[in-house]
Amino acid sequence: MIILYHPKSTKARSRRFPLSILSIAAVLEGREDYVIVDGNVDPAPDSTLEKLGRDYNVELLGVSVMPGPQMVAAMESCREFRRRAPNVPIVWGGYFPSLFTQTALNAEYVDYAVRGQGEETFLELLDVVRGRRKPETVQGLTFKDASGHRRTCADRVMKGPDAFPWYTYHRIDASKYILPTFLGRRTAVHQASIGCPFRCNFCGVVSAYGSREKMESPARTEAMLRHLKRTYGVDSIQFYDNNFFLRADHARELAERITPLEMRWWCEARIDTLLGYDDSTLSAIRRSGCTMIFFGAESGSNWVLEEMNKQLRAEQTLELASRIRDFGIIPEFSFVVGNPRDPERDTHECLHFIRRIKKLNPEAEIILQHYTPVPQREGMYGGVEMQFPSTPEEWATERWLNFTLRKDPSSPWLRPALKRLIDNFELIVAARWPTVQDIRLPAWGRQLLKALSAWRYRLKIYTLPFEIEWAQRLIDVRKPRVESL
Ligand code: B12
């Protein structure tokens, strides 16, 4: 028996298909005896793991680990599982071991770390634990040898989604993962590509997957969505792709294929890519149900965009904000504010830029994040020198959890007053234009927030917005962005 474990990563109301584990399950289906344990659904996953360990001959525990709270849950469960079943090997896969391979292996309870795409590596690792193959021959694997030394095998060349079987939705209780959002009553998730061809130096994807992107064929995406609609009544989709659109012909074909499904959908895209599409392609995308697109605008200053290696100009963001309005697609622009080279200048320029966007397109939604360097394969830190933790336990401390969640990165270059300015500005913009994504927000709450924030926004008075915080608590405003679900 093989256990695939997806530790708790989010609250029940934000639960989505655990695609990372479903993709490993897909290659085991029909050939191996396996079970999926999802901490987002199972209220006591550690007892389930323990019971499985007792009742079955478990050959391998495969754990999916994303940086942040999921890593903490993985750490606690694995520690406990190792104590109760010391002979069962444990492998970690996902973004945490891909980005922090050595750190993951510094835990006594992690025997193997899988870097990047996991399907084939996991199958080959099964041969290793069954004594049929030497670990050093498995691409994408890092392991501890008999004397405890770390051995890193060559990287695995990534394959496109079409090379692997469909997700095994039938092996989980799908109804638990299909929930209402502003897109529809039954929203599901799908990822129709892997990797990203850009090399923005603040993003972890390039370190985990290299700088290539492989896309699913439009025919397969259509077939999967059709299956989700027919079998589970799904009426809307959130695409997880890091970069949903790469080529106009692909986007056009996909849009035409999925139009008859009448689903509303959300995705992430690049500003420059979309600007390159002609009007008829953008209309086809809209007709196919595209409701909102998340764009990493990152900054309103070209010197910062260059620093981030974003390969984008701020003027392009303004152009897109205005053009996309004609097609009825809501843009959601994300900014990373407080660049360490000159955090004051960056912040002020960025806030000014956001005001220009709002003038061009008041519907545009704004997300502000504090600049947080992302360790890229234990070496580069987005241009900043920082000492990162060397064990999962240290990553689990409050200081580093806050850092990972970008809540309070405690960056030495971000003065508390500047951080407050960023947070207050975000709060006031969010109140002035409450997001359409908040389906729980009553009309009176929307009006109250708008009324309280309008004068502040107009007069640029961002300090001490207590009354808005109070109103948000009163209405129980949450941050219901699809992106952060
Ligand atoms: C969905 C998602 C979430 C969901 C998770 C929902 C769920 N199902 O539980 C939620 C919203 C909770 C979430 C939260 C966060 N996320 Co997130 N998330 C994603 C997203 C969009 C998709 C991940 C996914 O499912 N991909 C599809 C699957 C098929 O791919 P995969 O996960 O890479 O899995 C493959 C391999 O990694 C490997 N693998 C994975 N697991 C396993 C297990 C085994 C045993 C093996 C062998 C292999 C293996 O094989 C798989 C198939 O090839 C990615 C971006 C992206 N598109 O990848 C960001 C991403 C992973 N998230 C990220 C971050 C930063 C976070 C947060 C810290 C953000 C925040 N500020 O709050 C939080 C913390 C999460 C937590 N609680 O610990 C970063 C991670 C990199 C980094 N910078 O550290 C990413 C890459 C986004 C980004 N571009 O920055 N996230």
Coordinates of C-alpha atoms and ligand atoms in Angstrom, one line a residue:
M1 CA 0.0 0.0 0.0
I2 CA 1.2 3.5 -0.9
I3 CA -0.1 6.6 1.0
L4 CA -0.4 9.9 -0.8
Y5 CA -0.8 12.6 1.8
H6 CA -1.9 16.2 1.2
P7 CA -1.4 18.0 4.5
K8 CA -3.9 20.7 5.4
S9 CA -3.2 23.9 3.4
T10 CA -6.3 25.9 3.7
K11 CA -9.7 26.4 5.5
A12 CA -12.7 24.3 4.5
R13 CA -14.4 27.1 2.7
S14 CA -11.4 27.5 0.4
R15 CA -10.8 23.9 -0.3
R16 CA -10.0 22.9 -3.8
F17 CA -9.0 19.7 -5.7
P18 CA -5.5 18.7 -4.4
L19 CA -4.1 18.6 -7.9
S20 CA -0.5 17.9 -6.8
I21 CA -1.5 14.6 -5.2
L22 CA -4.1 13.8 -7.8
S23 CA -1.5 14.0 -10.5
I24 CA 0.7 11.5 -8.7
A25 CA -2.4 9.3 -8.1
A26 CA -3.1 9.4 -11.8
V27 CA 0.1 7.5 -12.7
L28 CA -0.5 4.9 -9.9
E29 CA -4.2 4.3 -10.9
G30 CA -4.8 0.8 -12.1
R31 CA -1.3 -0.4 -11.4
E32 CA -0.7 0.2 -7.6
D33 CA -2.6 -0.1 -4.4
Y34 CA -2.8 3.4 -3.0
V35 CA -4.9 5.7 -0.8
I36 CA -5.2 9.5 -0.7
V37 CA -5.3 11.3 2.7
D38 CA -6.2 15.0 2.4
G39 CA -5.8 17.1 5.5
N40 CA -8.1 19.7 4.0
V41 CA -11.0 17.2 4.3
D42 CA -9.9 14.7 7.0
P43 CA -10.3 16.3 10.4
A44 CA -7.8 14.0 12.0
P45 CA -5.3 13.0 9.3
D46 CA -2.6 11.9 11.7
S47 CA -5.0 9.2 13.2
T48 CA -5.8 8.1 9.7
L49 CA -2.2 7.8 8.8
E50 CA -1.5 5.9 12.0
K51 CA -4.4 3.5 11.3
L52 CA -3.2 2.9 7.8
G53 CA 0.3 2.2 9.1
R54 CA -1.2 -0.3 11.5
D55 CA -3.6 -2.1 9.2
Y56 CA -1.6 -2.2 6.0
N57 CA 1.9 -3.0 4.8
V58 CA 2.8 0.6 3.8
E59 CA 5.7 0.7 1.3
L60 CA 6.0 4.5 1.0
L61 CA 4.5 7.7 2.4
G62 CA 4.4 10.4 -0.3
V63 CA 3.7 13.9 1.0
S64 CA 2.9 17.0 -1.0
V65 CA 4.5 20.1 0.6
M66 CA 4.0 23.7 -0.2
P67 CA 5.9 26.4 1.8
G68 CA 3.9 27.9 4.6
P69 CA 1.3 26.2 6.9
Q70 CA 1.2 23.1 4.7
M71 CA 4.8 22.5 5.5
V72 CA 4.1 22.9 9.2
A73 CA 1.3 20.3 8.9
A74 CA 3.6 18.0 6.9
M75 CA 6.4 18.3 9.4
E76 CA 4.1 17.5 12.4
S77 CA 2.5 14.5 10.7
C78 CA 5.7 13.0 9.4
R79 CA 7.4 13.3 12.8
E80 CA 4.5 11.4 14.3
F81 CA 4.3 8.9 11.5
R82 CA 8.0 8.2 11.7
R83 CA 7.7 7.6 15.5
R84 CA 5.0 5.0 15.0
A85 CA 6.2 3.4 11.7
P86 CA 10.0 3.9 11.7
N87 CA 10.6 1.6 8.8
V88 CA 8.3 3.3 6.2
P89 CA 10.3 5.6 3.9
I90 CA 9.0 9.1 3.5
V91 CA 9.3 11.2 0.4
W92 CA 8.4 14.9 0.1
G93 CA 7.4 16.4 -3.2
G94 CA 6.1 19.8 -4.2
Y95 CA 7.3 23.4 -4.0
F96 CA 8.9 23.2 -0.6
P97 CA 11.4 20.3 -1.3
S98 CA 11.9 21.7 -4.8
L99 CA 13.0 25.1 -3.5
F100 CA 14.6 24.0 -0.2
T101 CA 15.8 20.5 -1.1
Q102 CA 18.6 20.3 1.5
T103 CA 16.5 21.9 4.2
A104 CA 13.8 19.3 3.7
L105 CA 16.4 16.5 3.9
N106 CA 17.8 18.0 7.1
A107 CA 14.7 16.6 8.8
E108 CA 15.3 13.2 10.2
Y109 CA 11.9 12.0 8.9
V110 CA 12.4 12.9 5.3
D111 CA 14.3 10.3 3.3
Y112 CA 13.7 11.5 -0.2
A113 CA 13.0 14.8 -1.8
V114 CA 11.5 15.1 -5.3
R115 CA 12.3 18.2 -7.2
G116 CA 9.9 19.6 -9.8
Q117 CA 7.5 17.4 -11.8
G118 CA 6.8 14.3 -9.8
E119 CA 4.9 11.7 -11.7
E120 CA 7.8 9.7 -13.3
T121 CA 10.2 10.4 -10.4
F122 CA 7.7 8.8 -8.0
L123 CA 7.2 5.7 -10.1
E124 CA 11.0 5.2 -10.4
L125 CA 11.3 5.8 -6.6
L126 CA 8.9 2.9 -6.1
D127 CA 11.4 0.7 -7.8
V128 CA 14.1 2.1 -5.5
V129 CA 12.2 1.3 -2.3
R130 CA 11.4 -2.2 -3.7
G131 CA 15.2 -2.7 -4.3
R132 CA 14.9 -2.9 -8.1
R133 CA 16.7 0.3 -8.9
K134 CA 19.5 2.4 -7.6
P135 CA 18.4 5.8 -6.3
E136 CA 21.2 7.7 -8.1
T137 CA 19.6 6.7 -11.4
V138 CA 16.4 8.6 -10.6
Q139 CA 16.3 12.0 -12.2
G140 CA 14.7 14.8 -10.1
L141 CA 15.5 12.9 -6.8
T142 CA 17.7 14.0 -3.9
F143 CA 18.3 11.4 -1.2
K144 CA 20.3 10.4 1.8
D145 CA 22.7 7.5 1.1
A146 CA 23.5 4.7 3.6
S147 CA 26.0 6.9 5.4
G148 CA 23.6 9.9 5.6
H149 CA 25.2 11.9 2.8
R150 CA 23.0 13.9 0.4
R151 CA 23.1 12.8 -3.2
T152 CA 21.5 15.0 -5.8
C153 CA 20.5 13.3 -9.1
A154 CA 20.3 15.2 -12.4
D155 CA 17.2 17.3 -13.1
R156 CA 14.3 15.7 -14.8
V157 CA 13.2 17.1 -18.1
M158 CA 9.7 18.3 -17.7
K159 CA 6.9 16.8 -19.8
G160 CA 3.6 18.4 -20.9
P161 CA 0.3 17.5 -19.2
D162 CA -0.8 15.4 -22.2
A163 CA 2.0 12.9 -21.4
F164 CA 0.2 11.8 -18.2
P165 CA -3.3 10.3 -17.5
W166 CA -6.2 12.4 -16.2
Y167 CA -6.5 13.3 -12.6
T168 CA -8.3 10.6 -10.6
Y169 CA -11.3 12.7 -9.3
H170 CA -13.2 9.5 -8.5
R171 CA -10.6 8.6 -5.8
I172 CA -11.7 11.6 -3.6
D173 CA -15.1 12.9 -2.6
A174 CA -15.2 15.5 -5.4
S175 CA -18.3 17.1 -3.9
K176 CA -16.2 18.4 -1.0
Y177 CA -14.0 20.4 -3.3
I178 CA -16.5 22.1 -5.6
L179 CA -17.7 25.3 -3.9
P180 CA -19.4 28.6 -4.7
T181 CA -17.3 31.6 -5.7
F182 CA -18.2 34.8 -7.6
L183 CA -17.7 32.8 -10.8
G184 CA -20.5 30.4 -10.1
R185 CA -22.3 28.1 -7.7
R186 CA -20.0 25.1 -8.4
T187 CA -16.4 26.2 -9.0
A188 CA -13.6 23.7 -9.6
V189 CA -9.9 24.1 -10.4
H190 CA -7.8 23.0 -13.3
Q191 CA -4.2 23.5 -14.4
A192 CA -3.7 23.3 -18.1
S193 CA 0.1 23.8 -18.3
I194 CA 3.2 23.3 -16.3
G195 CA 6.1 25.8 -15.7
C196 CA 6.5 29.3 -16.9
P197 CA 9.0 30.6 -19.6
F198 CA 9.7 33.8 -17.8
R199 CA 12.5 34.4 -15.2
C200 CA 11.1 36.9 -12.7
N201 CA 13.5 36.8 -9.9
F202 CA 10.8 37.0 -7.1
C203 CA 8.9 33.9 -8.2
G204 CA 9.5 30.3 -7.1
V205 CA 8.2 28.7 -10.2
V206 CA 11.4 29.1 -12.3
S207 CA 13.4 27.4 -9.5
A208 CA 11.1 24.5 -9.3
Y209 CA 10.5 24.0 -12.9
G210 CA 13.1 25.8 -14.9
S211 CA 12.0 28.4 -17.5
R212 CA 9.9 26.3 -19.9
E213 CA 6.2 26.0 -20.1
K214 CA 4.4 23.0 -21.6
M215 CA 0.7 23.4 -22.4
E216 CA -2.1 20.9 -22.4
S217 CA -3.7 20.5 -25.8
P218 CA -7.0 22.5 -26.1
A219 CA -8.8 19.3 -26.9
R220 CA -7.8 17.7 -23.6
T221 CA -8.6 20.8 -21.6
E222 CA -12.0 20.9 -23.2
A223 CA -12.6 17.1 -22.5
M224 CA -11.6 17.5 -18.8
L225 CA -13.9 20.5 -18.3
R226 CA -16.7 18.7 -20.1
H227 CA -16.2 15.7 -17.7
L228 CA -16.2 18.0 -14.7
K229 CA -19.4 19.6 -15.9
R230 CA -21.2 16.4 -16.8
T231 CA -20.1 14.3 -13.8
Y232 CA -20.0 16.9 -11.0
G233 CA -22.2 19.8 -12.3
V234 CA -19.2 22.2 -12.3
D235 CA -20.3 25.6 -13.8
S236 CA -17.1 27.6 -13.4
I237 CA -13.3 27.1 -13.3
Q238 CA -10.3 28.7 -11.7
F239 CA -7.2 27.9 -13.8
Y240 CA -4.1 27.5 -11.7
D241 CA -1.6 27.9 -14.6
N242 CA 1.2 30.3 -13.7
N243 CA 0.8 31.8 -17.2
F244 CA -2.4 30.7 -18.9
F245 CA -1.9 32.4 -22.3
L246 CA 1.3 31.9 -24.3
R247 CA 0.2 31.9 -27.9
A248 CA -2.7 33.5 -29.6
D249 CA -3.6 30.5 -31.8
H250 CA -3.7 28.2 -28.7
A251 CA -5.8 30.7 -26.8
R252 CA -8.2 31.1 -29.7
E253 CA -8.7 27.4 -30.2
L254 CA -9.2 26.8 -26.5
A255 CA -11.7 29.7 -26.2
E256 CA -13.7 28.3 -29.2
R257 CA -13.7 24.8 -27.8
I258 CA -14.9 25.7 -24.3
T259 CA -17.5 28.3 -25.3
P260 CA -20.3 25.7 -25.6
L261 CA -19.6 24.6 -22.1
E262 CA -20.9 27.9 -20.8
M263 CA -18.6 28.1 -17.9
R264 CA -17.3 31.3 -16.3
W265 CA -13.6 31.2 -15.6
W266 CA -10.6 33.0 -14.1
C267 CA -6.9 32.7 -14.9
E268 CA -3.5 34.3 -14.6
A269 CA -1.8 35.9 -17.6
R270 CA 1.0 38.2 -18.7
I271 CA 0.1 41.8 -19.6
D272 CA 2.4 42.0 -22.6
T273 CA 1.1 38.6 -24.0
L274 CA -2.5 39.7 -23.8
L275 CA -1.7 43.1 -25.3
G276 CA -0.3 41.3 -28.3
Y277 CA -3.7 39.6 -29.0
D278 CA -5.9 41.2 -31.6
D279 CA -9.5 42.3 -30.8
S280 CA -11.1 39.2 -32.3
T281 CA -9.0 36.9 -30.1
L282 CA -9.9 38.9 -27.0
S283 CA -13.6 38.8 -27.9
A284 CA -13.4 35.0 -28.3
I285 CA -11.8 34.7 -24.9
R286 CA -14.5 36.8 -23.3
R287 CA -17.3 34.9 -25.2
S288 CA -15.8 31.6 -23.8
G289 CA -16.6 32.8 -20.2
C290 CA -13.4 34.5 -19.1
T291 CA -14.6 36.8 -16.4
M292 CA -11.4 38.0 -14.6
I293 CA -7.7 37.7 -15.3
F294 CA -5.0 38.1 -12.7
F295 CA -2.0 40.0 -13.9
G296 CA 1.3 40.3 -12.1
A297 CA 1.8 44.1 -12.8
E298 CA 4.3 44.1 -9.9
S299 CA 5.3 47.7 -10.1
G300 CA 4.4 51.1 -11.6
S301 CA 8.1 52.0 -12.0
N302 CA 10.3 50.7 -14.9
W303 CA 13.4 50.7 -12.7
V304 CA 11.8 48.2 -10.4
L305 CA 10.4 46.1 -13.2
E306 CA 13.9 45.9 -14.6
E307 CA 15.3 45.0 -11.2
M308 CA 12.7 42.1 -11.1
N309 CA 13.6 40.9 -14.5
K310 CA 9.9 41.2 -15.3
Q311 CA 10.4 42.1 -19.0
L312 CA 7.5 44.5 -18.8
R313 CA 7.0 48.3 -19.0
A314 CA 4.7 50.1 -16.7
E315 CA 3.0 51.8 -19.7
Q316 CA 1.9 48.4 -20.9
T317 CA 0.0 47.9 -17.7
L318 CA -1.8 51.2 -18.2
E319 CA -2.6 50.3 -21.8
L320 CA -4.0 47.0 -20.8
A321 CA -6.1 48.4 -18.0
S322 CA -7.8 50.6 -20.4
R323 CA -8.1 48.2 -23.4
I324 CA -9.5 45.2 -21.5
R325 CA -12.4 47.3 -20.3
D326 CA -13.9 47.2 -23.8
F327 CA -14.1 43.4 -23.6
G328 CA -15.8 43.3 -20.2
I329 CA -13.0 41.3 -18.6
I330 CA -12.1 42.5 -15.1
P331 CA -8.3 42.8 -14.6
E332 CA -6.8 42.0 -11.2
F333 CA -3.4 43.6 -10.9
S334 CA -1.0 42.4 -8.3
F335 CA 1.8 44.6 -7.0
V336 CA 4.9 43.8 -5.0
V337 CA 5.8 47.0 -3.1
G338 CA 8.8 48.1 -1.1
N339 CA 11.8 47.2 -3.3
P340 CA 14.9 47.0 -1.1
R341 CA 16.9 49.3 -3.5
D342 CA 14.7 52.3 -2.6
P343 CA 11.6 51.2 -0.7
E344 CA 10.3 54.8 -0.1
R345 CA 10.5 55.8 -3.8
D346 CA 9.1 52.5 -5.0
T347 CA 6.1 52.7 -2.6
H348 CA 5.2 56.3 -3.4
E349 CA 5.5 55.7 -7.2
C350 CA 3.5 52.5 -6.9
L351 CA 0.6 54.1 -5.0
H352 CA 0.5 57.0 -7.5
F353 CA 0.5 54.4 -10.4
I354 CA -2.4 52.5 -8.8
R355 CA -4.4 55.7 -8.7
R356 CA -3.8 56.1 -12.5
I357 CA -5.0 52.6 -13.1
K358 CA -8.2 53.2 -11.1
K359 CA -8.9 56.3 -13.2
L360 CA -8.5 54.3 -16.4
N361 CA -10.5 51.4 -15.2
P362 CA -12.3 51.7 -11.9
E363 CA -13.3 48.0 -12.0
A364 CA -9.7 46.9 -12.0
E365 CA -9.0 45.0 -8.7
I366 CA -5.8 45.7 -6.8
I367 CA -3.6 43.3 -4.7
L368 CA -0.7 44.7 -2.8
Q369 CA 2.1 42.5 -1.4
H370 CA 5.2 43.5 0.5
Y371 CA 8.4 42.8 -1.3
T372 CA 9.6 39.4 0.0
P373 CA 12.7 37.8 -1.4
V374 CA 12.1 34.3 -2.6
P375 CA 15.0 31.9 -2.1
Q376 CA 15.7 30.3 -5.4
R377 CA 17.1 26.9 -5.0
E378 CA 19.2 27.8 -1.9
G379 CA 21.2 30.4 -3.7
M380 CA 19.7 33.6 -5.1
Y381 CA 17.3 35.6 -3.1
G382 CA 15.7 38.0 -5.6
G383 CA 18.7 40.3 -5.4
V384 CA 18.8 40.4 -1.6
E385 CA 21.3 38.7 0.7
M386 CA 19.5 36.9 3.5
Q387 CA 20.1 33.9 5.7
F388 CA 17.2 31.4 5.4
P389 CA 16.3 28.6 7.7
S390 CA 18.1 25.3 7.4
T391 CA 15.4 23.0 8.9
P392 CA 11.7 22.6 8.4
E393 CA 11.3 23.3 12.2
E394 CA 12.9 26.8 11.8
W395 CA 10.7 27.6 8.8
A396 CA 7.7 26.7 11.0
T397 CA 8.5 29.5 13.5
E398 CA 6.2 32.5 13.6
R399 CA 8.9 34.8 12.1
W400 CA 9.4 32.6 9.1
L401 CA 5.8 31.7 8.6
N402 CA 4.9 35.4 8.5
F403 CA 7.7 35.8 6.0
T404 CA 6.4 32.9 3.8
L405 CA 2.9 34.2 3.9
R406 CA 4.1 37.7 3.1
K407 CA 2.1 38.9 6.0
D408 CA 4.9 40.5 7.9
P409 CA 8.1 39.7 6.2
S410 CA 10.0 41.8 8.9
S411 CA 12.4 42.9 6.1
P412 CA 15.0 45.3 7.4
W413 CA 14.5 47.7 4.5
L414 CA 10.7 48.1 5.0
R415 CA 10.3 50.6 7.8
P416 CA 7.2 50.1 10.0
A417 CA 5.7 53.5 8.9
L418 CA 6.2 52.6 5.2
K419 CA 4.6 49.1 5.7
R420 CA 1.7 50.8 7.4
L421 CA 1.3 53.2 4.5
I422 CA 1.1 50.2 2.1
D423 CA -1.4 48.3 4.3
N424 CA -3.6 51.4 4.8
F425 CA -3.6 52.3 1.1
E426 CA -4.6 48.7 0.3
L427 CA -7.4 48.8 2.9
I428 CA -8.7 52.1 1.6
V429 CA -8.7 51.0 -2.1
A430 CA -10.4 47.7 -1.1
A431 CA -13.1 49.7 0.7
R432 CA -13.5 52.3 -2.0
W433 CA -14.0 49.5 -4.6
P434 CA -15.1 46.4 -2.7
T435 CA -14.1 43.3 -4.8
V436 CA -16.7 41.5 -6.9
Q437 CA -15.2 38.3 -5.6
D438 CA -16.7 38.8 -2.1
I439 CA -20.1 37.0 -2.6
R440 CA -20.9 37.3 1.1
L441 CA -20.7 41.1 1.3
P442 CA -24.2 42.5 1.6
A443 CA -25.2 45.6 -0.4
W444 CA -25.4 47.8 2.7
G445 CA -21.9 46.7 3.7
R446 CA -20.6 47.6 0.2
Q447 CA -22.2 51.1 0.5
L448 CA -20.9 51.7 4.0
L449 CA -17.3 50.8 3.0
K450 CA -17.5 53.0 -0.1
A451 CA -18.9 55.9 1.9
L452 CA -16.3 55.7 4.6
S453 CA -13.4 55.5 2.2
A454 CA -14.4 57.9 -0.6
W455 CA -13.1 61.1 1.1
R456 CA -9.9 59.5 2.3
Y457 CA -9.1 58.3 -1.2
R458 CA -10.0 61.6 -2.8
L459 CA -7.9 63.6 -0.3
K460 CA -5.1 61.0 -0.1
I461 CA -5.5 60.7 3.7
Y462 CA -4.3 57.2 4.4
T463 CA -3.3 57.4 8.1
L464 CA -5.2 55.6 10.9
P465 CA -8.2 54.3 8.9
F466 CA -9.7 52.9 12.1
E467 CA -13.3 53.5 11.0
I468 CA -12.7 51.3 7.9
E469 CA -11.1 48.5 9.9
W470 CA -14.1 48.8 12.3
A471 CA -16.6 48.6 9.4
Q472 CA -14.8 45.6 7.9
R473 CA -15.0 43.8 11.2
L474 CA -18.7 44.7 11.5
I475 CA -19.5 43.3 8.1
D476 CA -17.1 40.4 8.6
V477 CA -15.2 41.2 5.4
R478 CA -12.8 38.4 4.5
K479 CA -10.2 38.4 1.7
P480 CA -12.1 36.2 -0.6
R481 CA -9.9 36.5 -3.6
V482 CA -10.1 33.5 -5.9
E483 CA -6.3 33.8 -6.3
S484 CA -5.8 33.3 -2.6
L485 CA -8.3 30.5 -2.1
Ligands
B12_1 C1 -3.3 25.9 -5.5 C2 -2.2 26.7 -4.9 C3 -2.4 27.1 -3.6 C4 -3.6 26.6 -2.8 C5 -3.5 25.2 -2.3 C6 -4.9 24.6 -2.5 C7 -4.9 23.1 -2.2 N1 -5.3 22.3 -3.1 O1 -4.5 22.8 -1.2 C8 -3.6 27.7 -1.6 C9 -4.5 28.8 -2.0 C10 -4.0 27.1 -0.2 C11 -2.2 28.2 -1.7 C12 -1.6 28.9 -0.7 C13 -0.3 29.3 -0.7 N2 0.6 29.3 -1.7 CO1 0.2 28.4 -3.3 N3 -0.1 27.9 -5.1 C14 -1.1 27.2 -5.6 C15 -0.9 27.0 -7.1 C16 -1.7 28.1 -7.8 C17 -1.1 25.7 -7.8 C18 -0.5 24.5 -7.1 C19 -1.0 23.2 -7.8 O2 -1.9 22.6 -7.4 N4 -0.5 23.0 -9.0 C20 -0.8 21.8 -9.8 C21 0.0 20.6 -9.5 C22 -0.3 19.5 -10.4 O3 1.4 21.0 -9.6 P1 2.4 20.9 -8.4 O4 1.7 21.3 -7.1 O5 3.6 21.7 -8.7 O6 2.7 19.4 -8.2 C23 3.7 18.7 -9.0 C24 5.1 18.8 -8.3 O7 5.3 19.8 -7.5 C25 5.2 17.4 -7.7 N5 4.6 17.2 -6.4 C26 3.7 17.9 -5.7 N6 3.4 17.2 -4.6 C27 4.1 16.0 -4.6 C28 4.1 14.9 -3.7 C29 4.9 13.8 -4.0 C30 4.9 12.7 -3.1 C31 5.7 13.8 -5.2 C32 6.6 12.7 -5.5 C33 5.7 14.9 -6.1 C34 4.9 16.0 -5.8 O8 4.6 16.6 -8.6 C35 3.4 17.3 -9.0 C36 3.0 16.8 -10.4 O9 4.1 17.0 -11.3 C37 0.7 27.4 -7.2 C38 1.1 28.0 -8.5 C39 1.2 26.9 -9.6 N7 0.4 27.1 -10.6 O10 1.9 26.0 -9.4 C40 0.9 28.3 -6.0 C41 2.2 28.2 -5.3 C42 2.6 26.8 -5.2 N8 1.9 28.8 -4.0 C43 2.8 29.5 -3.5 C44 2.7 30.3 -2.3 C45 3.9 31.2 -2.0 C46 1.7 30.1 -1.4 C47 1.5 30.8 -0.1 C48 2.7 30.8 0.8 C49 1.0 32.2 -0.5 C50 0.5 33.1 0.6 N9 1.2 34.2 0.6 O11 -0.3 32.9 1.4 C51 0.3 30.0 0.5 C52 0.7 29.0 1.6 C53 0.1 27.6 1.4 C54 0.1 26.8 2.7 N10 -1.1 26.8 3.3 O12 1.0 26.3 3.1 C55 4.0 29.6 -4.4 C56 5.2 28.7 -3.9 C57 6.6 29.1 -4.3 C58 7.1 30.0 -3.3 N11 7.3 31.3 -3.7 O13 7.3 29.7 -2.2 C59 3.4 29.2 -5.8 C60 4.3 28.5 -6.8 C61 2.8 30.5 -6.4 C62 3.9 31.4 -6.9 N12 4.1 31.6 -8.2 O14 4.6 32.1 -6.1 N13 -1.6 27.9 -2.8

